[in-house]
């Protein structure tokens, strides 16, 4: 009879996520929780954020803050400082905390970036997406490749020595060579960290209409695999270390905040639509900007969903997310934390993936090979629910 997982309690150091839902324009593929920038609404929103942080603060240790969006770089540096100060007042923030601000290149100036740094931001993450102007136009992005390069230089001039760039692959009309030319451009610039995402076009995305109108097509699936493998191999050669399916970094400069999501960590989210996961409870805030502000003003809960995860769900989440990491699932840690011997229980189902070269089992861990990362969902499906037999 299958036993349920038994979790050993530990108290992880928190990550703090702050959602900034404003954008200068809405990109034609975007499915995030965001809206058009409105200065008055932004002022009221930041006030609400400060109140929520104060409300939820309990002095617990925290060592990361991540401003995500949306376009957090649309905030004024003084507003970013007020949020960081509120986090310091409400939590025991580590002196060497990683404080990341997502930024769009078109919002960057040397002075603004310097002011963000003075406010306490330690790391910038630029949404570059492509170093080819025609691709940026197809995605309705507001910046050009030249502007992205300039923003990166401005970040350096402002003193940022930890900068991440996002790129998206499998764009409409993009060939493998064109994608790899963007990867080469990124390597030439030399950020400390890079995230490579596959473009996913949701059902009602305006980009779908644009593609139909302009007869733009996507490269075949096999090309998407070639794009991924080709990019990772170039980044390897350039000295980056892949640590997660979509992320590479210079040694020691992995995103500490995002690692919490993949390492069975705990985090609190502030702002509309933000998620929190702590002590086996998952919460989601109200999505609408105005409804979120109204709940804060009225003193009513800002959470629209709250779910206590079962032990099995916590175990599954821990294994899924750890499989995204190149270091994989540590079997001893999982046994200590959940009382489950992963290989004993799932080994027979996992063995075919090992035989196909998608998974490595070395006695102490299981981890996906790079080929296995292309089909990660197939491996992860083994862990949904109790083992097959
Ligand atoms: S800038 Fe980012 S969050 Fe804003 S609309 Fe574009 S993709 Fe979405």
PDB file of N, CA, C and O and ligand atoms in Angstrom, residues 19-35 69-72 102 104 106 127 129 139-142 168, ligand 1:
ATOM      1  N   UNK A  19       4.405  42.903  -6.986  1.00  0.00           N
ATOM      2  CA  UNK A  19       3.903  42.990  -8.364  1.00  0.00           C
ATOM      3  C   UNK A  19       3.566  44.432  -8.747  1.00  0.00           C
ATOM      4  O   UNK A  19       2.820  45.110  -8.037  1.00  0.00           O
ATOM      5  N   UNK A  20       4.118  44.866  -9.871  1.00  0.00           N
ATOM      6  CA  UNK A  20       3.860  46.221 -10.387  1.00  0.00           C
ATOM      7  C   UNK A  20       3.164  46.059 -11.740  1.00  0.00           C
ATOM      8  O   UNK A  20       3.804  45.730 -12.741  1.00  0.00           O
ATOM      9  N   UNK A  21       1.847  46.287 -11.782  1.00  0.00           N
ATOM     10  CA  UNK A  21       1.074  45.848 -12.952  1.00  0.00           C
ATOM     11  C   UNK A  21       0.950  46.876 -14.077  1.00  0.00           C
ATOM     12  O   UNK A  21       0.045  46.766 -14.901  1.00  0.00           O
ATOM     13  N   UNK A  22       1.828  47.861 -14.149  1.00  0.00           N
ATOM     14  CA  UNK A  22       1.644  48.925 -15.137  1.00  0.00           C
ATOM     15  C   UNK A  22       2.609  48.770 -16.312  1.00  0.00           C
ATOM     16  O   UNK A  22       3.761  48.401 -16.118  1.00  0.00           O
ATOM     17  N   UNK A  23       2.113  49.074 -17.513  1.00  0.00           N
ATOM     18  CA  UNK A  23       2.960  49.041 -18.712  1.00  0.00           C
ATOM     19  C   UNK A  23       2.664  50.261 -19.569  1.00  0.00           C
ATOM     20  O   UNK A  23       1.537  50.774 -19.563  1.00  0.00           O
ATOM     21  N   UNK A  24       3.654  50.721 -20.334  1.00  0.00           N
ATOM     22  CA  UNK A  24       3.466  51.894 -21.204  1.00  0.00           C
ATOM     23  C   UNK A  24       2.573  51.550 -22.388  1.00  0.00           C
ATOM     24  O   UNK A  24       1.895  52.418 -22.950  1.00  0.00           O
ATOM     25  N   UNK A  25       2.617  50.303 -22.815  1.00  0.00           N
ATOM     26  CA  UNK A  25       1.763  49.817 -23.908  1.00  0.00           C
ATOM     27  C   UNK A  25       1.604  48.326 -23.670  1.00  0.00           C
ATOM     28  O   UNK A  25       2.417  47.732 -22.962  1.00  0.00           O
ATOM     29  N   UNK A  26       0.574  47.745 -24.244  1.00  0.00           N
ATOM     30  CA  UNK A  26       0.350  46.321 -23.998  1.00  0.00           C
ATOM     31  C   UNK A  26       0.866  45.525 -25.204  1.00  0.00           C
ATOM     32  O   UNK A  26       0.400  45.711 -26.334  1.00  0.00           O
ATOM     33  N   UNK A  27       1.817  44.661 -24.971  1.00  0.00           N
ATOM     34  CA  UNK A  27       2.411  43.862 -26.054  1.00  0.00           C
ATOM     35  C   UNK A  27       1.392  42.833 -26.566  1.00  0.00           C
ATOM     36  O   UNK A  27       0.578  42.328 -25.799  1.00  0.00           O
ATOM     37  N   UNK A  28       1.498  42.542 -27.860  1.00  0.00           N
ATOM     38  CA  UNK A  28       0.446  41.753 -28.504  1.00  0.00           C
ATOM     39  C   UNK A  28       0.426  40.266 -28.115  1.00  0.00           C
ATOM     40  O   UNK A  28      -0.477  39.546 -28.505  1.00  0.00           O
ATOM     41  N   UNK A  29       1.396  39.815 -27.345  1.00  0.00           N
ATOM     42  CA  UNK A  29       1.425  38.402 -26.953  1.00  0.00           C
ATOM     43  C   UNK A  29       1.237  38.234 -25.453  1.00  0.00           C
ATOM     44  O   UNK A  29       1.253  37.122 -24.934  1.00  0.00           O
ATOM     45  N   UNK A  30       1.067  39.350 -24.741  1.00  0.00           N
ATOM     46  CA  UNK A  30       1.204  39.317 -23.277  1.00  0.00           C
ATOM     47  C   UNK A  30      -0.052  38.803 -22.582  1.00  0.00           C
ATOM     48  O   UNK A  30      -1.156  39.270 -22.838  1.00  0.00           O
ATOM     49  N   UNK A  31       0.178  37.869 -21.679  1.00  0.00           N
ATOM     50  CA  UNK A  31      -0.931  37.290 -20.906  1.00  0.00           C
ATOM     51  C   UNK A  31      -0.708  37.507 -19.409  1.00  0.00           C
ATOM     52  O   UNK A  31      -1.269  36.793 -18.599  1.00  0.00           O
ATOM     53  N   UNK A  32       0.144  38.470 -19.058  1.00  0.00           N
ATOM     54  CA  UNK A  32       0.405  38.726 -17.635  1.00  0.00           C
ATOM     55  C   UNK A  32      -0.700  39.594 -17.045  1.00  0.00           C
ATOM     56  O   UNK A  32      -1.489  40.195 -17.775  1.00  0.00           O
ATOM     57  N   UNK A  33      -0.672  39.717 -15.727  1.00  0.00           N
ATOM     58  CA  UNK A  33      -1.620  40.584 -15.040  1.00  0.00           C
ATOM     59  C   UNK A  33      -1.068  42.008 -15.080  1.00  0.00           C
ATOM     60  O   UNK A  33      -0.178  42.349 -14.323  1.00  0.00           O
ATOM     61  N   UNK A  34      -1.562  42.828 -16.001  1.00  0.00           N
ATOM     62  CA  UNK A  34      -1.026  44.184 -16.189  1.00  0.00           C
ATOM     63  C   UNK A  34      -2.082  45.077 -16.800  1.00  0.00           C
ATOM     64  O   UNK A  34      -3.088  44.630 -17.324  1.00  0.00           O
ATOM     65  N   UNK A  35      -1.834  46.397 -16.730  1.00  0.00           N
ATOM     66  CA  UNK A  35      -2.739  47.364 -17.335  1.00  0.00           C
ATOM     67  C   UNK A  35      -1.935  48.568 -17.799  1.00  0.00           C
ATOM     68  O   UNK A  35      -0.738  48.674 -17.512  1.00  0.00           O
ATOM     69  N   UNK A  69       6.541  42.335 -13.006  1.00  0.00           N
ATOM     70  CA  UNK A  69       5.376  43.021 -13.581  1.00  0.00           C
ATOM     71  C   UNK A  69       4.788  42.312 -14.769  1.00  0.00           C
ATOM     72  O   UNK A  69       4.992  41.120 -14.934  1.00  0.00           O
ATOM     73  N   UNK A  70       4.122  43.136 -15.632  1.00  0.00           N
ATOM     74  CA  UNK A  70       4.185  44.579 -15.662  1.00  0.00           C
ATOM     75  C   UNK A  70       5.578  45.137 -15.951  1.00  0.00           C
ATOM     76  O   UNK A  70       6.466  44.437 -16.383  1.00  0.00           O
ATOM     77  N   UNK A  71       5.706  46.416 -15.671  1.00  0.00           N
ATOM     78  CA  UNK A  71       6.974  47.099 -15.893  1.00  0.00           C
ATOM     79  C   UNK A  71       7.347  47.864 -14.624  1.00  0.00           C
ATOM     80  O   UNK A  71       7.027  49.053 -14.488  1.00  0.00           O
ATOM     81  N   UNK A  72       8.019  47.206 -13.687  1.00  0.00           N
ATOM     82  CA  UNK A  72       8.362  47.873 -12.429  1.00  0.00           C
ATOM     83  C   UNK A  72       9.225  49.116 -12.614  1.00  0.00           C
ATOM     84  O   UNK A  72       9.192  50.019 -11.784  1.00  0.00           O
ATOM     85  N   UNK A 102      12.652  44.312 -12.361  1.00  0.00           N
ATOM     86  CA  UNK A 102      12.469  44.073 -13.795  1.00  0.00           C
ATOM     87  C   UNK A 102      12.335  45.423 -14.487  1.00  0.00           C
ATOM     88  O   UNK A 102      11.654  46.323 -13.980  1.00  0.00           O
ATOM     89  N   UNK A 104      12.126  47.542 -18.469  1.00  0.00           N
ATOM     90  CA  UNK A 104      12.062  47.508 -19.925  1.00  0.00           C
ATOM     91  C   UNK A 104      13.054  48.522 -20.464  1.00  0.00           C
ATOM     92  O   UNK A 104      13.179  49.623 -19.906  1.00  0.00           O
ATOM     93  N   UNK A 106      13.185  50.660 -22.772  1.00  0.00           N
ATOM     94  CA  UNK A 106      12.782  52.019 -23.155  1.00  0.00           C
ATOM     95  C   UNK A 106      12.566  52.927 -21.950  1.00  0.00           C
ATOM     96  O   UNK A 106      12.483  54.144 -22.093  1.00  0.00           O
ATOM     97  N   UNK A 127      13.818  43.048 -19.932  1.00  0.00           N
ATOM     98  CA  UNK A 127      13.045  42.283 -20.914  1.00  0.00           C
ATOM     99  C   UNK A 127      13.468  42.705 -22.308  1.00  0.00           C
ATOM    100  O   UNK A 127      12.899  43.634 -22.887  1.00  0.00           O
ATOM    101  N   UNK A 129      14.069  40.385 -25.089  1.00  0.00           N
ATOM    102  CA  UNK A 129      13.297  39.474 -25.970  1.00  0.00           C
ATOM    103  C   UNK A 129      13.978  39.160 -27.297  1.00  0.00           C
ATOM    104  O   UNK A 129      13.923  38.040 -27.757  1.00  0.00           O
ATOM    105  N   UNK A 139       6.506  41.798 -32.289  1.00  0.00           N
ATOM    106  CA  UNK A 139       5.995  41.571 -30.921  1.00  0.00           C
ATOM    107  C   UNK A 139       5.403  42.849 -30.330  1.00  0.00           C
ATOM    108  O   UNK A 139       5.018  42.865 -29.166  1.00  0.00           O
ATOM    109  N   UNK A 140       5.381  43.920 -31.105  1.00  0.00           N
ATOM    110  CA  UNK A 140       4.897  45.248 -30.684  1.00  0.00           C
ATOM    111  C   UNK A 140       5.633  45.784 -29.473  1.00  0.00           C
ATOM    112  O   UNK A 140       5.061  46.513 -28.661  1.00  0.00           O
ATOM    113  N   UNK A 141       6.894  45.419 -29.344  1.00  0.00           N
ATOM    114  CA  UNK A 141       7.691  45.971 -28.244  1.00  0.00           C
ATOM    115  C   UNK A 141       8.059  47.419 -28.568  1.00  0.00           C
ATOM    116  O   UNK A 141       8.158  47.798 -29.736  1.00  0.00           O
ATOM    117  N   UNK A 142       8.287  48.217 -27.520  1.00  0.00           N
ATOM    118  CA  UNK A 142       8.541  49.648 -27.710  1.00  0.00           C
ATOM    119  C   UNK A 142      10.019  49.953 -27.939  1.00  0.00           C
ATOM    120  O   UNK A 142      10.359  51.057 -28.347  1.00  0.00           O
ATOM    121  N   UNK A 168      13.363  35.740 -25.988  1.00  0.00           N
ATOM    122  CA  UNK A 168      12.298  34.783 -26.334  1.00  0.00           C
ATOM    123  C   UNK A 168      12.608  34.118 -27.669  1.00  0.00           C
ATOM    124  O   UNK A 168      12.986  34.793 -28.631  1.00  0.00           O
TER     125      UNK A 168
HETATM  126  S1  LIG B   1       5.963  44.942 -21.161  1.00  0.00           S
HETATM  127 FE1  LIG B   1       5.829  42.833 -20.380  1.00  0.00          FE
HETATM  128  S2  LIG B   1       4.102  42.818 -18.926  1.00  0.00           S
HETATM  129 FE2  LIG B   1       3.966  44.718 -20.150  1.00  0.00          FE
HETATM  130  S3  LIG B   1       2.556  44.200 -21.809  1.00  0.00           S
HETATM  131 FE3  LIG B   1       4.647  43.845 -22.586  1.00  0.00          FE
HETATM  132  S4  LIG B   1       5.061  41.665 -22.134  1.00  0.00           S
HETATM  133 FE4  LIG B   1       3.278  42.284 -20.914  1.00  0.00          FE
END
